Coordinates of C-alpha atoms in Angstrom, one line a residue:
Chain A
X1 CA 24.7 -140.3 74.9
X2 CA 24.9 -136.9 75.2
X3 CA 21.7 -135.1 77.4
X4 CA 19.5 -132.5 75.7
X5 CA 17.8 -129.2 77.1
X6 CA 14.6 -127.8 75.8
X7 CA 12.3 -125.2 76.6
X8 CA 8.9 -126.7 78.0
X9 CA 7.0 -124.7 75.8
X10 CA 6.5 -122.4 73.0
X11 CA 2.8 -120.6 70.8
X12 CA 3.6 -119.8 67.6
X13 CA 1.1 -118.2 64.6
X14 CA -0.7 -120.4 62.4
X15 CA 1.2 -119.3 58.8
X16 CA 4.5 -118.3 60.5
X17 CA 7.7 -120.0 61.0
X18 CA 8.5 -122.0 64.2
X19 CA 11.6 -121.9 65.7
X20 CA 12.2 -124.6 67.9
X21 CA 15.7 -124.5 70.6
X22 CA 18.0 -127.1 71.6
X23 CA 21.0 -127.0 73.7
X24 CA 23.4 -130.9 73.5
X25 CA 26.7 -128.7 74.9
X26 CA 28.1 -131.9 75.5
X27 CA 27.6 -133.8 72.2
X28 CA 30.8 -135.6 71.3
X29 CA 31.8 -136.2 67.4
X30 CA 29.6 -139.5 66.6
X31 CA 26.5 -138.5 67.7
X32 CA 24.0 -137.0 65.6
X33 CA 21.0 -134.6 66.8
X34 CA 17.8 -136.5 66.1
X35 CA 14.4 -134.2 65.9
X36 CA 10.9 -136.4 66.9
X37 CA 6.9 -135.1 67.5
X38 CA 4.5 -136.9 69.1
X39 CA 0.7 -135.9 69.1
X40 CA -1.4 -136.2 71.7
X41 CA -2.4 -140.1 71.6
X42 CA -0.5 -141.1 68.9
X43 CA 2.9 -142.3 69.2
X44 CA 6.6 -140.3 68.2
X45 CA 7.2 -139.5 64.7
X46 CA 10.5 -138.8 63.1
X47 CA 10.9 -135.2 61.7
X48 CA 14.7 -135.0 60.9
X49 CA 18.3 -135.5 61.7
X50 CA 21.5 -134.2 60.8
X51 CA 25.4 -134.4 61.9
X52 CA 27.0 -131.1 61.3
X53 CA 25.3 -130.0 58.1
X54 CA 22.1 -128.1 58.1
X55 CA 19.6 -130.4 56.8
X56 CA 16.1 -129.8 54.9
X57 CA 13.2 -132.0 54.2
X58 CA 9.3 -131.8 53.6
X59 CA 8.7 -132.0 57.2
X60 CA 11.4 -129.2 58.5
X61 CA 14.7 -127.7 58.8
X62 CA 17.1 -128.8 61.2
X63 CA 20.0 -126.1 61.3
X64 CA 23.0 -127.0 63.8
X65 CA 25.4 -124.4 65.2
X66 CA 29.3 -124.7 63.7
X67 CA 30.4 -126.0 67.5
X68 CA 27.2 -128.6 67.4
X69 CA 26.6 -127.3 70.8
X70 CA 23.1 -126.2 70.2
X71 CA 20.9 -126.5 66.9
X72 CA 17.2 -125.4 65.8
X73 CA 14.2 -127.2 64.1
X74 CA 12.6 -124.6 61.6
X75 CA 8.6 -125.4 60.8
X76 CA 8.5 -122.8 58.3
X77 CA 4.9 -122.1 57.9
X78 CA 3.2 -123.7 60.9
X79 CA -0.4 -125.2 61.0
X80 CA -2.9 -126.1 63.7
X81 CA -1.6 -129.5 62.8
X82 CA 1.7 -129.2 64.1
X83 CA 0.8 -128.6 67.3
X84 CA 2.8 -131.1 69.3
X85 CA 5.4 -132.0 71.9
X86 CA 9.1 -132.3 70.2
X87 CA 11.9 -133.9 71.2
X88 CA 15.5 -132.9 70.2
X89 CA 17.6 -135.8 71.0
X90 CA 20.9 -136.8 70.4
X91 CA 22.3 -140.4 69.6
X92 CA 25.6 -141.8 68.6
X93 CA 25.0 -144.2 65.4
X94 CA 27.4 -146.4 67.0
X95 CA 24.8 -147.6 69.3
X96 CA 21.6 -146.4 67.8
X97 CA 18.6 -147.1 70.1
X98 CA 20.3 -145.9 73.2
X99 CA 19.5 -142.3 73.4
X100 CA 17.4 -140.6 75.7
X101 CA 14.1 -138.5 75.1
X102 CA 13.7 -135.6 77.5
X103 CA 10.5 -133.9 78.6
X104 CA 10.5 -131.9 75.0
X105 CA 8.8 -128.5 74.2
X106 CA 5.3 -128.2 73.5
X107 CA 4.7 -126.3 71.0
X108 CA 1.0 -124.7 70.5
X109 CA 0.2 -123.3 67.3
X110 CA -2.7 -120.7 67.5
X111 CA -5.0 -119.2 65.0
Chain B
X1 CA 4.2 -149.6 54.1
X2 CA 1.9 -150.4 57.3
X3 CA 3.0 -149.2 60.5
X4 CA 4.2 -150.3 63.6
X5 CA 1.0 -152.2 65.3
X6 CA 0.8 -153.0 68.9
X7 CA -2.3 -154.2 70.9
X8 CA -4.2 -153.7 72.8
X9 CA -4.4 -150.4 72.6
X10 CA -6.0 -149.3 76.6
X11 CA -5.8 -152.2 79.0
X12 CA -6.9 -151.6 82.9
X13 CA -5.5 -154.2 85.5
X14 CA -5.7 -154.2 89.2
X15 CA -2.1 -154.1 90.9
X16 CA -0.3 -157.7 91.2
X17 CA -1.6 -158.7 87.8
X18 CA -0.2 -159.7 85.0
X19 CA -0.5 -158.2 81.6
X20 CA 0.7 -158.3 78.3
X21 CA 1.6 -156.5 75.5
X22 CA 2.1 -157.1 71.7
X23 CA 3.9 -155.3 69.5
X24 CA 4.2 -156.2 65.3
X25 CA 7.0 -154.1 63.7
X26 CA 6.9 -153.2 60.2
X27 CA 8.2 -156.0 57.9
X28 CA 12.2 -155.8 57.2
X29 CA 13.0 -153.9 60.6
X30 CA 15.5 -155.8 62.0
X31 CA 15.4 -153.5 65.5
X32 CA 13.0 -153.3 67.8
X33 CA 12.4 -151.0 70.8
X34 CA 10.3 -151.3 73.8
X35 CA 9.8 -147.3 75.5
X36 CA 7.7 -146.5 78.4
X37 CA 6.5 -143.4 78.4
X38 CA 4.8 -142.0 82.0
X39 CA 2.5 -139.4 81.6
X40 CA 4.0 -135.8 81.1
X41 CA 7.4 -137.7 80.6
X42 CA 9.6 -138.2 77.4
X43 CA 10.1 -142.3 76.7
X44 CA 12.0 -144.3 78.4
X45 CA 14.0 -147.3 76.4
X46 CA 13.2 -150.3 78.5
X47 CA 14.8 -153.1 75.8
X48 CA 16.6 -153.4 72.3
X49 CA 16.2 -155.9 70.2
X50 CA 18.5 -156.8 67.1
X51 CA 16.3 -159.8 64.9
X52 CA 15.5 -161.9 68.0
X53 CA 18.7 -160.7 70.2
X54 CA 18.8 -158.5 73.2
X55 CA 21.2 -155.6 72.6
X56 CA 20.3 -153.5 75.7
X57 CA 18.1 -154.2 78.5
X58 CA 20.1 -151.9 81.1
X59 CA 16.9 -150.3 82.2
X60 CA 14.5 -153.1 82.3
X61 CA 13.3 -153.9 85.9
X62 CA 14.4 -157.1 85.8
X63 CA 12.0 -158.5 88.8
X64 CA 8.7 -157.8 87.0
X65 CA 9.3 -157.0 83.2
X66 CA 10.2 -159.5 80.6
X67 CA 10.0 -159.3 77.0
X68 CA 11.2 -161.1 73.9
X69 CA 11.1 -161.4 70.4
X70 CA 10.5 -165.0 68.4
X71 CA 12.0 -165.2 65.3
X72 CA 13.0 -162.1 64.9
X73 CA 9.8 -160.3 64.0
X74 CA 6.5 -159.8 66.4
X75 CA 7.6 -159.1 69.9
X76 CA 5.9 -159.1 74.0
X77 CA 6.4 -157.4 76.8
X78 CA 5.1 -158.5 79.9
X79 CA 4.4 -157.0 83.5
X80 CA 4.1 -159.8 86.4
X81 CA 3.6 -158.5 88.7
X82 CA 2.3 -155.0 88.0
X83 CA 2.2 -152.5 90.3
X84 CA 1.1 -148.8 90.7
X85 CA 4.0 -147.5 88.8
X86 CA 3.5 -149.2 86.3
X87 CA 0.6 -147.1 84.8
X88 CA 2.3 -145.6 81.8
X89 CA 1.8 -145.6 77.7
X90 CA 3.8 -148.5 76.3
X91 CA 5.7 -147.8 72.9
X92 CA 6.6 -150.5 70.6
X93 CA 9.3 -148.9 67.7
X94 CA 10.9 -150.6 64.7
X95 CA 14.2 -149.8 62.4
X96 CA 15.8 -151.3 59.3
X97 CA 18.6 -151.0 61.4
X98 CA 20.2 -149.6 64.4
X99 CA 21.8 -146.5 62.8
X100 CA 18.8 -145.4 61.1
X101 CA 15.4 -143.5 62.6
X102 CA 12.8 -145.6 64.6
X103 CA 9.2 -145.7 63.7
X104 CA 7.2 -145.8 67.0
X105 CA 3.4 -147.4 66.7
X106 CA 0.8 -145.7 68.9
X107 CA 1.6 -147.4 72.3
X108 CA -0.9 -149.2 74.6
X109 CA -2.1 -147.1 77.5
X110 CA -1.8 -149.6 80.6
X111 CA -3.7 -148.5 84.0
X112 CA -3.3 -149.7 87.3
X113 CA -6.0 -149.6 89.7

């Protein structure tokens, strides 16, 4: 499975949108770009995925780049609450399972 | 739907003990993963489990860590002996199915003294 990059970490103001970077340069066709949180103590939780289509749920917006080199999860009005380390990862669902979580971005949202 | 539950939930050992840890997926998931996750670190897949079937255990260390999964549902992992590196959060997740997302339960926070 492909490899991710992330920034380590991002702030962001409570009430605006967070934009949240990641680079999979070397994703191949089958694999799909997976976004996950996890708040301190508590275990990950799945935000979103998506192939080559932008993709929207309650959670977030996952928008990925015509190449599928890079894409960008979209929080679009952040709260203290969503303060939390994400994880962009990438994972072919010809062997789900078998992806690999990088160290993620922490993302603190401020008042 | 209930979550994924594991216990216990902390658990402090002295190094060449054993310990083990329990992990009850939620009900229908035929896939079960076993992360570790060392502090300031993203997870790490240790083992895969398809009903009670190993699909990947490539980065399992063999020599101390063993886990299965009896009749396909509630599943262990086990640490003999454990040792300093071993101090990590242990993640227990479930899904219907391999290509869908995996629901992860809170973990069990394991330190070595």
């Amino acid at each position: 499975d492909a490899k991710t990059t992330q920034p380590p970490s991002m702030d962001c103001a409570e009430g605006r949108a967070a934009n949240l970077p990641c680079n999979h340069s070397t994703i191949s066709g089958n694999e799909y770009v997976y976004w996950y949180r996890q708040i301190h103590s508590q275990g990950p939780q799945y935000i979103i995925h998506g192939l080559k289509n932008n993709e929207t749920n309650e959670m977030a917006s996952l928008i990925i780049t015509e190449d599928r080199k890079s894409s960008t999860l979209i929080l679009p009005h952040a709260t203290l609450r969503d303060t939390a380390v994400y994880y962009c990862i990438v994972r072919s669902n010809t062997n789900a399972g078998k992806s690999t979580f990088g160290d993620g971005t922490t993302l603190t949202v401020k008042p | 739907e209930a979550g994924v539950a594991q216990s216990p939930r902390y658990k402090i050992i002295e190094k060449r003990q054993s310990v083990a840890f329990w992990c009850n997926p939620i009900s229908g998931h035929a896939t079960l993963y076993w992360y570790q996750q060392i502090l300031g670190q993203g997870p790490k897949l240790l083992i895969q489990f398809q009903n009670n079937g190993v699909v990947d255990d490539s980065q399992l260390p063999k020599d101390r860590f063993s886990a299965e999964r009896l009749k396909g549902v509630d599943s262990t992992l086990k640490i003999q002996p454990a040792k300093l590196e071993d101090s990590a959060v242990y993640l227990c997740a479930s899904s219907l199915s391999r290509e869908l997302p995996q629901h992860f339960g809170d973990g069990t926070r394991l330190s070595i003294l």
